[in-house]
Structures are given as structure tokens and as C-alpha cells.
Amino acid sequence: MFFIHGLPARVAGSLAVLLGGALTLCGQSNGYLKTSVNPGRAGVFIDGKYVGPAANFRIGRKYAIPAGSHEVKLVDPRFEEYTGQINIEAGKTAKLSQTLKPITLDKPPFGRIRTIHPDKFAAVYVNDKFYGHADEFNNPWQGILIKPGEYDVRIEPTSGGSPIRQHVKVEADKITTVK
């Protein structure tokens, strides 16, 4: 008789079959959504919940989603929103390809909102409108270009935890930082 880590081979083999079957059963309740979206920085919302950006470094993201029919929304403040339905099958990957239509942008002057947050994919909202994820606005050369005025900024972590909420005043040609 052979032993694997102190177990007889037949017991270890039976245990591996049982665990493999359990893992397969558990994994069958989810499928995947693979995105191919232009612009890739668009936020992906599944059934109203932000799951992350459509792409990272121009590579479409893949999200684990419970099997079934879901509403998908793609949001980028510089483009028209897209809303559609997607059917996710257990253990399979559904693909979503979409090009968003640009909208007319505001004219200067602008101020800039910079965000600093440890969750780089945390959703950033200005006056409850999605603007992108925290990593897009976190260094001195990045930021949300926005008309001068007062705004409520919210940063929602994707990994749970408490959101950050700040009321800020944005001035022309100045940077306002939200941490």
C-alpha cells in the first residue's frame, strides 16, 4: 500500500475525487462575463452593482457572475450609457462587445479632482454619477476635469469596506484631493 502525506493511496485518491466533485459542483453556480468595450475605462455594473472597469491596460476584464439573466450597464461620463441584458451559463464565458457613443463635453475652465485610495478599482462618484475608478485619478498628472463648483464625492471600494464621502469645492485650474 502507498501512502501520501500519511494517508493510504486509496483513501487519498477517494478524497481527491470527492473534493474535485465538490469543487465542480460549487463552481457550476457561476459563469463569467468577458468584456471588450471601447472605451475600456467604462465602469461595468451588473444588476446595479459596480464590479470594475471594462478593461485594464486595454485588456478586457473577466468577471465571475452567478448563472442567470442579468442587467449590464456600461458607464463613462464622456459617453452615452449602454444598458442591456446578458445570460450567464454556469461554467461558461459570455462575451460582451460594445462601443459607446461619445457625448459633447463641457468647455473650460476646469478644476481637477484627484483621488487617493488603496483599492485601485474603487468606484468614484461625483454627485452620485459614476466617473471612473480611483486609480485613474490618483497621481499628480491625473484627475477628473470638472467645472468649478461644489460637489459631493464618494469612493466605493470594490472589496467591501466603508465608502469615503467628501463635500469639496473645486476651483478653476486647481487640484482638489479626496483621500
Coordinates of C-alpha atoms in Angstrom, one line a residue:
M1 CA 0.0 0.0 0.0
F2 CA 1.3 3.5 -0.9
F3 CA 1.0 6.5 1.5
I4 CA 0.5 10.1 0.5
H5 CA 1.2 12.6 3.3
G6 CA 0.3 9.9 5.9
L7 CA -2.8 8.6 4.1
P8 CA -3.2 5.3 2.3
A9 CA -3.2 5.9 -1.5
R10 CA -6.8 4.6 -1.9
V11 CA -8.1 7.0 0.8
A12 CA -6.1 9.9 -0.7
G13 CA -7.5 9.1 -4.1
S14 CA -11.1 8.8 -2.9
L15 CA -10.7 12.1 -1.0
A16 CA -9.3 13.8 -4.2
V17 CA -12.3 12.6 -6.2
L18 CA -14.8 13.8 -3.5
L19 CA -13.1 17.2 -3.2
G20 CA -12.9 17.6 -7.0
G21 CA -16.6 16.8 -7.4
A22 CA -17.5 19.2 -4.6
L23 CA -15.4 22.0 -6.2
T24 CA -17.0 21.3 -9.6
L25 CA -20.5 21.5 -8.1
C26 CA -19.6 24.7 -6.3
G27 CA -18.1 26.3 -9.4
Q28 CA -21.2 25.4 -11.5
S29 CA -23.3 28.1 -10.0
N30 CA -21.1 30.8 -11.6
G31 CA -20.2 31.7 -15.1
Y32 CA -18.1 34.5 -16.5
L33 CA -18.5 37.8 -18.3
K34 CA -15.6 38.8 -20.6
T35 CA -15.7 42.4 -21.7
S36 CA -14.5 44.0 -24.9
V37 CA -15.6 47.6 -24.5
N38 CA -14.5 50.9 -26.1
P39 CA -13.6 52.9 -24.0
G40 CA -12.0 50.3 -21.7
R41 CA -12.2 52.7 -18.7
A42 CA -16.0 52.4 -18.8
G43 CA -17.4 51.1 -15.5
V44 CA -19.2 47.7 -15.6
F45 CA -22.3 47.4 -13.5
I46 CA -24.1 44.1 -13.0
D47 CA -27.7 44.4 -11.7
G48 CA -26.8 47.9 -10.5
K49 CA -23.6 46.9 -8.6
Y50 CA -20.3 48.2 -9.8
V51 CA -17.9 45.3 -10.5
G52 CA -14.9 47.2 -12.0
P53 CA -13.6 48.7 -15.2
A54 CA -14.3 47.1 -18.6
A55 CA -10.5 46.8 -19.3
N56 CA -7.2 47.2 -17.6
F57 CA -4.3 48.4 -19.7
R58 CA -6.6 47.8 -22.8
I59 CA -7.1 44.1 -21.9
G60 CA -10.8 43.2 -21.4
R61 CA -11.6 42.1 -17.8
K62 CA -13.3 38.8 -16.9
Y63 CA -15.8 38.8 -14.1
A64 CA -17.3 35.8 -12.2
I65 CA -21.1 36.2 -12.3
P66 CA -23.9 34.0 -10.9
A67 CA -25.6 32.0 -13.6
G68 CA -28.8 33.5 -14.9
S69 CA -30.0 36.6 -16.7
H70 CA -28.5 39.9 -15.6
E71 CA -28.7 43.6 -16.5
V72 CA -25.4 45.0 -17.6
K73 CA -24.7 48.7 -17.7
L74 CA -21.6 50.4 -19.1
V75 CA -20.9 53.9 -17.8
D76 CA -18.3 56.5 -18.7
P77 CA -19.1 60.2 -18.2
R78 CA -17.7 61.1 -21.7
F79 CA -20.0 58.7 -23.5
E80 CA -23.7 57.6 -23.6
E81 CA -24.5 54.8 -21.2
Y82 CA -25.2 51.4 -22.5
T83 CA -27.7 49.1 -20.8
G84 CA -28.5 45.5 -21.9
Q85 CA -29.3 42.0 -20.8
I86 CA -26.8 39.1 -20.7
N87 CA -27.4 35.5 -20.0
I88 CA -24.6 33.8 -17.9
E89 CA -24.4 30.0 -18.1
A90 CA -22.8 28.0 -15.3
G91 CA -19.2 27.2 -16.1
K92 CA -19.2 29.2 -19.4
T93 CA -18.0 32.6 -20.5
A94 CA -20.3 35.1 -22.1
K95 CA -18.7 37.9 -24.1
L96 CA -19.9 41.5 -24.2
S97 CA -18.5 43.7 -27.1
Q98 CA -19.7 47.3 -27.1
T99 CA -18.5 50.7 -28.4
L100 CA -20.0 53.6 -26.5
K101 CA -21.1 56.8 -28.4
P102 CA -19.2 60.0 -27.4
I103 CA -21.2 62.9 -26.0
T104 CA -20.5 66.7 -26.2
L105 CA -18.0 67.7 -23.5
D106 CA -18.0 70.8 -21.3
K107 CA -15.7 73.7 -22.2
P108 CA -13.0 75.1 -19.9
P109 CA -12.3 76.4 -17.3
F110 CA -11.8 73.3 -15.3
G111 CA -10.6 72.3 -11.9
R112 CA -9.4 68.8 -11.1
I113 CA -10.4 66.2 -8.5
R114 CA -7.7 63.8 -7.6
T115 CA -8.5 60.6 -5.6
I116 CA -6.2 58.6 -3.4
H117 CA -7.4 55.2 -2.3
P118 CA -5.8 51.8 -1.6
D119 CA -8.4 49.9 -3.7
K120 CA -7.3 51.0 -7.2
F121 CA -10.6 49.8 -8.7
A122 CA -12.8 51.6 -6.2
A123 CA -15.7 53.4 -7.9
V124 CA -15.5 57.2 -7.9
Y125 CA -18.8 59.1 -8.0
V126 CA -19.3 62.8 -8.2
N127 CA -22.8 64.0 -7.2
D128 CA -23.9 60.3 -7.5
K129 CA -22.7 60.0 -11.1
F130 CA -20.0 57.4 -11.8
Y131 CA -16.8 58.9 -13.1
G132 CA -14.3 56.0 -13.1
H133 CA -12.1 54.1 -10.7
A134 CA -9.7 55.6 -8.1
D135 CA -6.5 54.5 -9.9
E136 CA -7.4 56.7 -12.9
F137 CA -7.3 59.9 -10.8
N138 CA -4.5 59.2 -8.2
N139 CA -1.3 60.8 -9.4
P140 CA -0.4 64.5 -9.8
W141 CA -1.0 64.3 -13.6
Q142 CA -4.4 62.7 -13.4
G143 CA -7.7 63.8 -12.2
I144 CA -11.3 64.4 -13.0
L145 CA -11.6 67.6 -15.1
I146 CA -14.7 69.3 -13.9
K147 CA -16.3 72.7 -13.9
P148 CA -15.6 74.9 -10.8
G149 CA -18.2 74.4 -8.1
E150 CA -19.2 72.4 -5.1
Y151 CA -19.5 68.6 -5.4
D152 CA -20.2 65.5 -3.3
V153 CA -17.5 62.9 -4.0
R154 CA -17.9 59.3 -3.0
I155 CA -15.3 56.5 -3.3
E156 CA -16.8 53.0 -3.1
P157 CA -14.3 50.1 -2.5
T158 CA -14.9 47.0 -4.7
S159 CA -13.6 44.8 -2.0
G160 CA -16.1 45.9 0.6
G161 CA -15.4 48.3 3.4
S162 CA -16.8 51.8 4.1
P163 CA -17.1 54.3 1.3
I164 CA -15.3 57.7 1.6
R165 CA -17.6 60.7 1.3
Q166 CA -16.4 64.3 1.0
H167 CA -18.1 67.5 0.0
V168 CA -15.5 69.5 -2.0
K169 CA -15.1 72.9 -3.6
V170 CA -13.4 72.8 -7.0
E171 CA -11.7 75.9 -8.2
A172 CA -10.5 76.7 -11.8
D173 CA -7.0 75.5 -12.5
K174 CA -6.6 74.0 -9.1
I175 CA -6.4 70.4 -7.8
T176 CA -8.7 69.2 -5.0
T177 CA -7.6 65.9 -3.4
V178 CA -10.0 63.3 -1.9
K179 CA -8.5 60.6 0.4

